[in-house]
Amino acid sequence: MYRNECFLQLKVFSIYKELRMKKLVKDNVYFVGKTDWELTKFHGDDFSVESGSSQNSYVIQEGKTVLVDTVWVPHAEEFVENLDKEVGLKNIDYIIANHGECDHSGALPLLMSKIPHTPIYCTQNAVKSLTGQYHHPEWDFHVVHTGDKLDIGNGKSLMFIEMTMLHWPDSMATFMTGSNILFSMDAFGQHYAIEELFDDKADHDVLWAEAIKYYANILNPFSMFCHKKIAELKALNLPIEMIAPSHGAIWRKDPMKIVEKYDEWSNDYQEDQICVIYDTMWHGTEQLAHRIADEIHAASPDTKVKVLCIATVDKNDIMTEVFKSRAIAVGSPTVVNNVLSSVGGWLTFVKELKFKNKKAAAFGCYGWSGESPKIIRESLTAAGFTVIEPEVKCNWNPKDADFDACKALALELAKK
Ligand code: FEO
């Protein structure tokens, strides 16, 4: 029985592989990447994937055959096998490595073992990251800079644009003239699986929710670089008709809309929103959180107010809400002279994301020592928030005086 099941599974897998075909993107450009419906987390456990994802690799078949990026290691064998079947490995003239991170370069070692002399076009920093990870200094690297061009025949060429710190030092985008496609790498991407490839086929709300989650949780620390780069990109006046990122849907309906969004998001973005973020042991700090939210709403009825429990709400969704907020209040009870470990980990994560131009406040209950508001205040200050003076430090369970303190905190936090 077991052997029959194994045989059937192998048979199904081989049919699945035979069915996989390259997908037309535009003109002579095809998607040959991995649509990863099963992915649930990314960057270790740091990014929750809720709508699937993809590692987008593209092949250009003009006078020259060009491969733009590859896929993550677990899909390397399937990728190289399909590429051989659909394109023919020996037909690949050039490889473009827009970024060295292993979700896009993971199949390179296997691919290069079969076509070892194929030139790889990338930034100087990508030579370092690729060599550091795969230990093949003998690969035929060709270092490129912004404005360098590679002729690919049929009157078309590839122009390279360094995208330094978006989000790695080695990042680069590639613009294909004639077809007017910008292969933008991680920038403008989303963790979103879509068989039909394009934004106009996507669930619009989910697509944009994933795009902002991706920006808030991955690109926000580099907003300063992003803002400058978007200005540089616009100044190039490229006739962009399509933006093909390395994750998720390809933007073809109104490709510059996501560029404009990045311009906006990278400029100390905030909406009229305030989040109250907390964890609790015996519901005392939870009561404070709800009272603070209530008082913020009373003080500023047009402001969107959200209460988010660190223990139960996805941490990346919380960070997206922080990104959208103009202010946050963070609470934890004091536990053995410290905050709850969930809040401690969250404070580490929020510092990593380098939010700017946001107010914050601290609150929490305690039984006998009461360090949590001070710890939260110091952590949020170190994370770049402007922490307001009023705080709520509540001994045992909240009483009237503590609710009055919640009101004072809320009034100050709600001020624009
Ligand atoms: Fe999708 Fe930075 O890798």
Coordinates of C-alpha atoms and ligand atoms in Angstrom, one line a residue:
M1 CA 0.0 0.0 0.0
Y2 CA 2.7 2.4 1.1
R3 CA 4.8 1.7 -2.1
N4 CA 1.7 2.3 -4.3
E5 CA 1.1 5.6 -2.6
C6 CA 4.7 6.6 -3.2
F7 CA 4.5 5.6 -6.8
L8 CA 1.3 7.6 -7.3
Q9 CA 2.8 10.6 -5.6
L10 CA 5.9 10.5 -7.8
K11 CA 3.7 10.1 -10.9
V12 CA 1.6 13.1 -9.9
F13 CA 4.7 15.2 -9.3
S14 CA 6.2 14.3 -12.7
I15 CA 2.9 15.2 -14.4
Y16 CA 2.9 18.5 -12.5
K17 CA 6.4 19.2 -13.7
E18 CA 5.5 18.3 -17.3
L19 CA 2.6 20.7 -17.1
R20 CA 4.7 23.7 -15.9
M21 CA 5.3 26.1 -18.8
K22 CA 6.9 29.4 -19.1
K23 CA 4.4 32.2 -19.1
L24 CA 4.3 35.2 -21.4
V25 CA 5.0 38.5 -19.8
K26 CA 5.3 40.7 -22.9
D27 CA 6.8 40.5 -26.3
N28 CA 9.7 38.0 -26.0
V29 CA 9.8 38.1 -22.2
Y30 CA 8.6 35.1 -20.1
F31 CA 8.1 34.3 -16.4
V32 CA 10.1 31.2 -15.5
G33 CA 10.0 31.6 -11.7
K34 CA 8.3 29.8 -8.8
T35 CA 4.8 30.7 -7.7
D36 CA 5.0 29.6 -4.1
W37 CA 1.4 29.0 -2.8
E38 CA 2.7 27.0 0.2
L39 CA 5.1 29.6 1.6
T40 CA 4.1 30.7 5.2
K41 CA 7.1 32.6 6.4
F42 CA 10.0 34.5 5.0
H43 CA 13.3 35.9 6.3
G44 CA 13.4 33.1 8.8
D45 CA 10.4 33.7 11.0
D46 CA 10.5 37.5 10.6
F47 CA 7.9 37.9 7.9
S48 CA 4.5 36.1 7.9
V49 CA 3.3 35.1 4.5
E50 CA -0.5 35.1 4.3
S51 CA -1.2 35.2 0.6
G52 CA 1.5 33.0 -0.8
S53 CA 4.4 34.5 -2.7
S54 CA 6.6 34.0 -5.7
Q55 CA 10.3 34.2 -6.7
N56 CA 10.0 35.8 -10.0
S57 CA 12.6 34.9 -12.6
Y58 CA 12.4 36.0 -16.2
V59 CA 13.8 34.9 -19.5
I60 CA 14.2 37.3 -22.4
Q61 CA 14.5 35.7 -25.8
E62 CA 15.6 38.4 -28.2
G63 CA 18.7 38.2 -30.4
K64 CA 20.4 37.1 -27.1
T65 CA 18.8 34.9 -24.5
V66 CA 19.0 36.5 -21.0
L67 CA 18.0 35.1 -17.7
V68 CA 17.0 37.6 -15.1
D69 CA 17.5 36.2 -11.6
T70 CA 16.7 32.7 -10.3
V71 CA 14.7 31.2 -7.4
W72 CA 15.3 30.0 -3.8
V73 CA 17.4 26.9 -3.1
P74 CA 14.4 24.5 -2.4
H75 CA 13.1 25.1 -5.9
A76 CA 16.5 25.1 -7.7
E77 CA 16.3 21.6 -9.2
E78 CA 12.8 22.1 -10.5
F79 CA 13.8 25.5 -11.8
V80 CA 16.9 24.4 -13.7
E81 CA 15.1 21.4 -15.1
N82 CA 12.2 23.5 -16.4
L83 CA 14.6 26.1 -17.8
D84 CA 16.4 23.4 -19.7
K85 CA 13.2 22.1 -21.1
E86 CA 11.7 25.4 -22.0
V87 CA 14.7 27.5 -23.0
G88 CA 17.7 25.2 -23.2
L89 CA 20.4 25.9 -20.7
K90 CA 23.1 26.1 -23.4
N91 CA 21.1 28.8 -25.2
I92 CA 21.4 31.3 -22.2
D93 CA 23.9 34.0 -23.3
Y94 CA 23.7 36.2 -20.2
I95 CA 22.5 36.0 -16.6
I96 CA 21.4 39.2 -14.8
A97 CA 21.8 38.9 -11.0
N98 CA 19.8 42.0 -9.7
H99 CA 20.4 41.0 -6.1
G100 CA 22.4 38.4 -4.2
E101 CA 19.9 37.3 -1.5
C102 CA 19.3 33.6 -1.7
D103 CA 15.6 33.7 -2.6
H104 CA 16.7 35.0 -6.0
S105 CA 20.2 33.6 -6.4
G106 CA 19.7 30.2 -4.7
A107 CA 19.5 28.3 -8.0
L108 CA 22.7 29.9 -9.4
P109 CA 25.2 27.2 -8.1
L110 CA 23.2 24.4 -9.8
L111 CA 22.7 26.4 -12.9
M112 CA 26.4 27.5 -13.1
S113 CA 27.5 23.9 -12.6
K114 CA 25.8 23.2 -16.0
I115 CA 26.8 26.4 -17.8
P116 CA 29.9 27.5 -16.0
H117 CA 31.1 30.1 -18.5
T118 CA 27.9 32.1 -18.8
P119 CA 28.6 35.8 -18.0
I120 CA 26.8 37.2 -14.9
Y121 CA 26.0 40.9 -14.9
C122 CA 25.6 42.4 -11.4
T123 CA 26.9 45.2 -9.1
Q124 CA 30.3 45.1 -7.4
N125 CA 28.5 44.4 -4.1
A126 CA 26.7 41.5 -5.6
V127 CA 30.0 39.9 -6.6
K128 CA 30.8 40.1 -2.8
S129 CA 27.4 38.7 -1.7
L130 CA 27.3 35.9 -4.3
T131 CA 30.9 34.9 -3.7
G132 CA 30.4 35.1 0.0
Q133 CA 27.4 32.7 -0.1
Y134 CA 28.4 30.3 -2.9
H135 CA 32.2 30.4 -2.9
H136 CA 32.7 30.6 -6.7
P137 CA 35.0 33.5 -7.4
E138 CA 35.7 31.9 -10.8
W139 CA 32.2 32.8 -12.1
D140 CA 32.4 35.2 -15.0
F141 CA 31.2 38.3 -13.2
H142 CA 30.7 41.6 -15.2
V143 CA 30.3 44.5 -12.8
V144 CA 27.8 47.2 -14.0
H145 CA 26.9 50.7 -12.8
T146 CA 23.9 52.9 -13.3
G147 CA 23.5 53.8 -17.0
D148 CA 25.6 50.9 -18.3
K149 CA 23.9 49.1 -21.2
L150 CA 24.0 45.5 -22.6
D151 CA 22.9 45.0 -26.2
I152 CA 20.5 42.0 -26.5
G153 CA 19.8 42.1 -30.2
N154 CA 16.7 43.0 -32.2
G155 CA 17.4 46.7 -31.4
K156 CA 16.8 46.2 -27.7
S157 CA 19.2 46.6 -24.8
L158 CA 19.3 46.3 -21.0
M159 CA 20.1 49.3 -18.9
F160 CA 21.3 48.8 -15.3
I161 CA 20.2 51.0 -12.4
E162 CA 22.0 50.5 -9.0
M163 CA 19.3 50.4 -6.3
T164 CA 21.8 50.5 -3.4
M165 CA 20.2 49.7 0.0
L166 CA 16.8 48.8 -1.6
H167 CA 17.2 46.7 0.4
W168 CA 20.7 45.3 0.2
P169 CA 24.0 47.1 -0.8
D170 CA 24.0 44.8 -3.9
S171 CA 20.5 45.6 -5.2
M172 CA 20.0 46.6 -8.8
A173 CA 17.2 47.1 -11.3
T174 CA 17.3 46.4 -15.0
F175 CA 15.4 48.3 -17.7
M176 CA 14.7 46.6 -21.0
T177 CA 14.4 49.1 -23.8
G178 CA 11.9 48.4 -26.6
S179 CA 9.7 46.3 -24.4
N180 CA 9.9 49.0 -21.7
I181 CA 10.0 46.7 -18.7
L182 CA 11.6 47.6 -15.4
F183 CA 12.9 44.4 -13.7
S184 CA 12.8 46.1 -10.3
M185 CA 14.0 43.3 -8.0
D186 CA 12.6 43.4 -4.4
A187 CA 11.4 47.0 -4.8
F188 CA 7.7 47.3 -5.7
G189 CA 7.2 43.6 -4.8
Q190 CA 4.7 41.9 -2.5
H191 CA 4.4 38.4 -1.0
Y192 CA 1.4 37.5 -3.1
A193 CA 0.9 34.4 -5.2
I194 CA -0.8 34.9 -8.5
E195 CA -0.9 32.4 -11.3
E196 CA -2.1 35.0 -13.8
L197 CA 1.0 37.1 -13.0
F198 CA -0.5 40.6 -13.4
D199 CA -1.9 43.2 -11.0
D200 CA -5.1 43.7 -13.0
K201 CA -5.9 40.0 -12.3
A202 CA -5.2 40.3 -8.6
D203 CA -7.5 40.8 -5.7
H204 CA -7.0 44.5 -5.6
D205 CA -7.3 45.1 -1.8
V206 CA -5.2 42.1 -0.9
L207 CA -2.5 43.1 -3.4
W208 CA -2.2 46.6 -2.0
A209 CA -2.4 45.3 1.6
E210 CA 0.5 43.0 0.8
A211 CA 2.5 45.8 -1.0
I212 CA 2.3 48.1 2.0
K213 CA 3.1 45.2 4.5
Y214 CA 6.1 44.5 2.4
Y215 CA 7.2 48.1 2.4
A216 CA 6.6 48.6 6.1
N217 CA 8.4 45.4 7.2
I218 CA 11.2 45.2 4.7
L219 CA 11.9 48.5 3.1
N220 CA 11.0 51.1 5.8
P221 CA 14.4 51.0 7.4
F222 CA 15.8 52.2 4.1
S223 CA 13.2 54.9 3.4
M224 CA 15.9 57.6 3.2
F225 CA 17.6 55.8 0.3
C226 CA 14.3 54.9 -1.2
H227 CA 13.1 58.5 -1.4
K228 CA 16.3 59.5 -3.2
K229 CA 16.3 56.5 -5.5
I230 CA 12.7 57.2 -6.6
A231 CA 13.7 60.7 -7.5
E232 CA 16.6 59.4 -9.5
L233 CA 14.5 56.8 -11.2
K234 CA 11.9 59.5 -12.2
A235 CA 14.7 61.7 -13.4
L236 CA 15.8 59.0 -15.9
N237 CA 12.5 59.5 -17.7
L238 CA 12.3 55.9 -18.7
P239 CA 9.2 55.0 -20.7
I240 CA 8.2 52.3 -18.2
E241 CA 5.2 50.3 -19.4
M242 CA 5.6 47.4 -17.0
I243 CA 7.3 46.9 -13.6
A244 CA 8.3 43.3 -13.0
P245 CA 9.4 42.8 -9.4
S246 CA 11.0 39.7 -7.9
H247 CA 8.0 38.8 -5.7
G248 CA 4.3 38.9 -6.5
A249 CA 2.3 40.5 -9.2
I250 CA 3.7 42.4 -12.2
W251 CA 2.4 45.9 -12.4
R252 CA 1.1 46.6 -15.9
K253 CA -2.2 48.4 -15.4
D254 CA -0.8 51.7 -14.1
P255 CA 2.8 50.8 -13.3
M256 CA 3.8 54.2 -12.0
K257 CA 1.2 54.1 -9.3
I258 CA 3.4 51.8 -7.1
V259 CA 6.3 54.2 -7.8
E260 CA 4.2 57.1 -6.6
K261 CA 3.2 55.1 -3.5
Y262 CA 6.9 54.3 -2.7
D263 CA 7.6 58.0 -3.1
E264 CA 4.8 58.7 -0.5
W265 CA 5.7 55.8 1.8
S266 CA 9.4 56.7 1.9
N267 CA 8.6 60.3 3.0
D268 CA 7.9 59.8 6.8
Y269 CA 4.5 58.3 5.9
Q270 CA 1.6 58.5 8.3
E271 CA -2.2 58.5 8.3
D272 CA -4.5 59.9 11.0
Q273 CA -4.3 56.7 13.0
I274 CA -3.2 55.9 16.5
C275 CA -2.5 52.3 17.7
V276 CA -2.6 51.0 21.3
I277 CA -0.3 48.0 21.4
Y278 CA 0.1 45.8 24.5
D279 CA 0.4 42.4 26.1
T280 CA -1.1 41.5 29.4
M281 CA -0.8 38.9 32.2
W282 CA -4.0 39.2 34.2
H283 CA -5.9 41.8 32.1
G284 CA -5.0 44.9 34.1
T285 CA -2.8 46.3 31.3
E286 CA -5.5 45.2 28.9
Q287 CA -8.0 47.4 30.7
L288 CA -5.6 50.4 30.5
A289 CA -5.2 49.7 26.7
H290 CA -8.9 49.8 26.1
R291 CA -9.4 52.9 28.3
I292 CA -6.6 54.7 26.4
A293 CA -8.2 53.8 23.1
D294 CA -11.5 55.1 24.3
E295 CA -10.1 58.4 25.5
I296 CA -8.1 58.9 22.2
H297 CA -11.4 58.4 20.3
A298 CA -13.2 60.9 22.6
A299 CA -10.4 63.4 22.2
S300 CA -10.0 63.0 18.4
P301 CA -13.1 61.4 16.9
D302 CA -11.8 61.5 13.3
T303 CA -8.7 59.6 14.2
K304 CA -8.7 55.9 13.4
V305 CA -7.9 54.0 16.7
K306 CA -6.8 50.4 16.8
V307 CA -6.1 48.2 19.8
L308 CA -3.6 45.4 19.0
C309 CA -2.5 42.7 21.4
I310 CA 1.0 41.5 20.6
A311 CA 0.2 38.0 21.8
T312 CA -2.6 37.4 19.3
V313 CA -2.1 39.8 16.3
D314 CA 0.4 38.9 13.7
K315 CA 3.6 40.9 14.4
N316 CA 4.0 42.1 10.8
D317 CA 0.4 43.2 10.6
I318 CA 1.1 45.3 13.8
M319 CA 4.2 46.8 12.2
T320 CA 2.1 47.7 9.1
E321 CA -0.3 49.5 11.4
V322 CA 2.6 51.3 13.2
F323 CA 3.8 52.4 9.8
K324 CA 0.4 53.9 9.0
S325 CA 0.1 55.5 12.5
R326 CA 1.0 59.0 13.6
A327 CA 1.3 57.8 17.2
I328 CA 1.4 54.7 19.3
A329 CA 0.9 53.7 22.9
V330 CA 2.7 50.6 24.1
G331 CA 1.9 48.7 27.3
S332 CA 3.2 45.8 29.3
P333 CA 2.9 44.7 32.9
T334 CA 6.1 44.6 34.9
V335 CA 7.4 41.1 35.2
V336 CA 10.4 40.4 37.4
N337 CA 11.7 44.0 36.9
N338 CA 11.1 43.8 33.2
V339 CA 8.4 43.8 30.5
L340 CA 6.8 40.6 29.2
S341 CA 9.1 38.7 26.8
S342 CA 6.5 39.2 24.0
V343 CA 6.8 43.0 24.4
G344 CA 10.6 42.9 24.8
G345 CA 10.8 41.0 21.4
W346 CA 8.4 43.4 19.8
L347 CA 10.4 46.4 21.0
T348 CA 13.5 44.9 19.4
F349 CA 11.7 44.4 16.1
V350 CA 10.2 48.0 16.1
K351 CA 13.7 49.4 16.6
E352 CA 14.9 47.5 13.6
L353 CA 12.3 49.1 11.3
K354 CA 13.5 52.6 12.0
F355 CA 10.2 54.4 12.1
K356 CA 10.4 58.2 12.0
N357 CA 8.2 61.2 12.9
K358 CA 5.9 59.3 15.2
K359 CA 4.8 60.0 18.8
A360 CA 4.6 57.3 21.4
A361 CA 3.6 56.7 25.0
A362 CA 4.1 54.0 27.6
F363 CA 1.8 52.3 30.1
G364 CA 1.5 49.2 32.3
C365 CA 0.4 47.6 35.5
Y366 CA 2.7 46.3 38.3
G367 CA 2.4 44.7 41.7
W368 CA 5.6 45.7 43.5
S369 CA 8.4 47.2 41.4
G370 CA 6.9 48.8 38.3
E371 CA 9.8 49.2 35.8
S372 CA 7.8 48.5 32.6
P373 CA 6.8 52.0 31.5
K374 CA 10.4 53.2 32.0
I375 CA 11.7 50.3 30.0
I376 CA 9.2 50.9 27.2
R377 CA 9.9 54.6 27.2
E378 CA 13.7 54.1 26.9
S379 CA 13.2 51.4 24.2
L380 CA 10.9 53.6 22.1
T381 CA 13.1 56.6 22.4
A382 CA 16.1 54.5 21.2
A383 CA 13.9 53.3 18.4
G384 CA 13.4 56.9 17.2
F385 CA 9.9 57.7 18.6
T386 CA 9.2 61.0 20.3
V387 CA 7.9 59.7 23.7
I388 CA 5.5 62.0 25.4
E389 CA 5.7 62.8 29.2
P390 CA 2.4 61.5 30.5
E391 CA 2.5 57.7 31.1
V392 CA 0.4 55.3 33.1
K393 CA 2.0 53.3 35.8
C394 CA -0.7 51.5 37.6
N395 CA -0.3 49.6 40.9
W396 CA -2.3 46.4 40.9
N397 CA -5.6 46.7 39.0
P398 CA -6.7 50.1 37.5
K399 CA -8.8 52.5 39.7
D400 CA -10.1 56.0 39.0
A401 CA -6.8 57.7 39.3
D402 CA -5.3 55.4 36.7
F403 CA -8.1 56.0 34.3
D404 CA -7.6 59.7 34.8
A405 CA -3.9 59.1 33.8
C406 CA -5.1 57.2 30.7
K407 CA -7.1 60.3 29.8
A408 CA -4.1 62.6 30.2
L409 CA -1.9 60.3 28.1
A410 CA -4.6 60.0 25.4
L411 CA -5.1 63.8 25.2
E412 CA -1.4 64.4 24.7
L413 CA -1.0 61.5 22.3
A414 CA -4.0 62.6 20.2
K415 CA -2.7 66.2 19.7
K416 CA -1.7 66.9 16.2
Ligands
FEO1 FE1 13.5 38.9 -2.2 FE2 16.0 40.7 -0.8 O1 15.2 39.2 -1.5

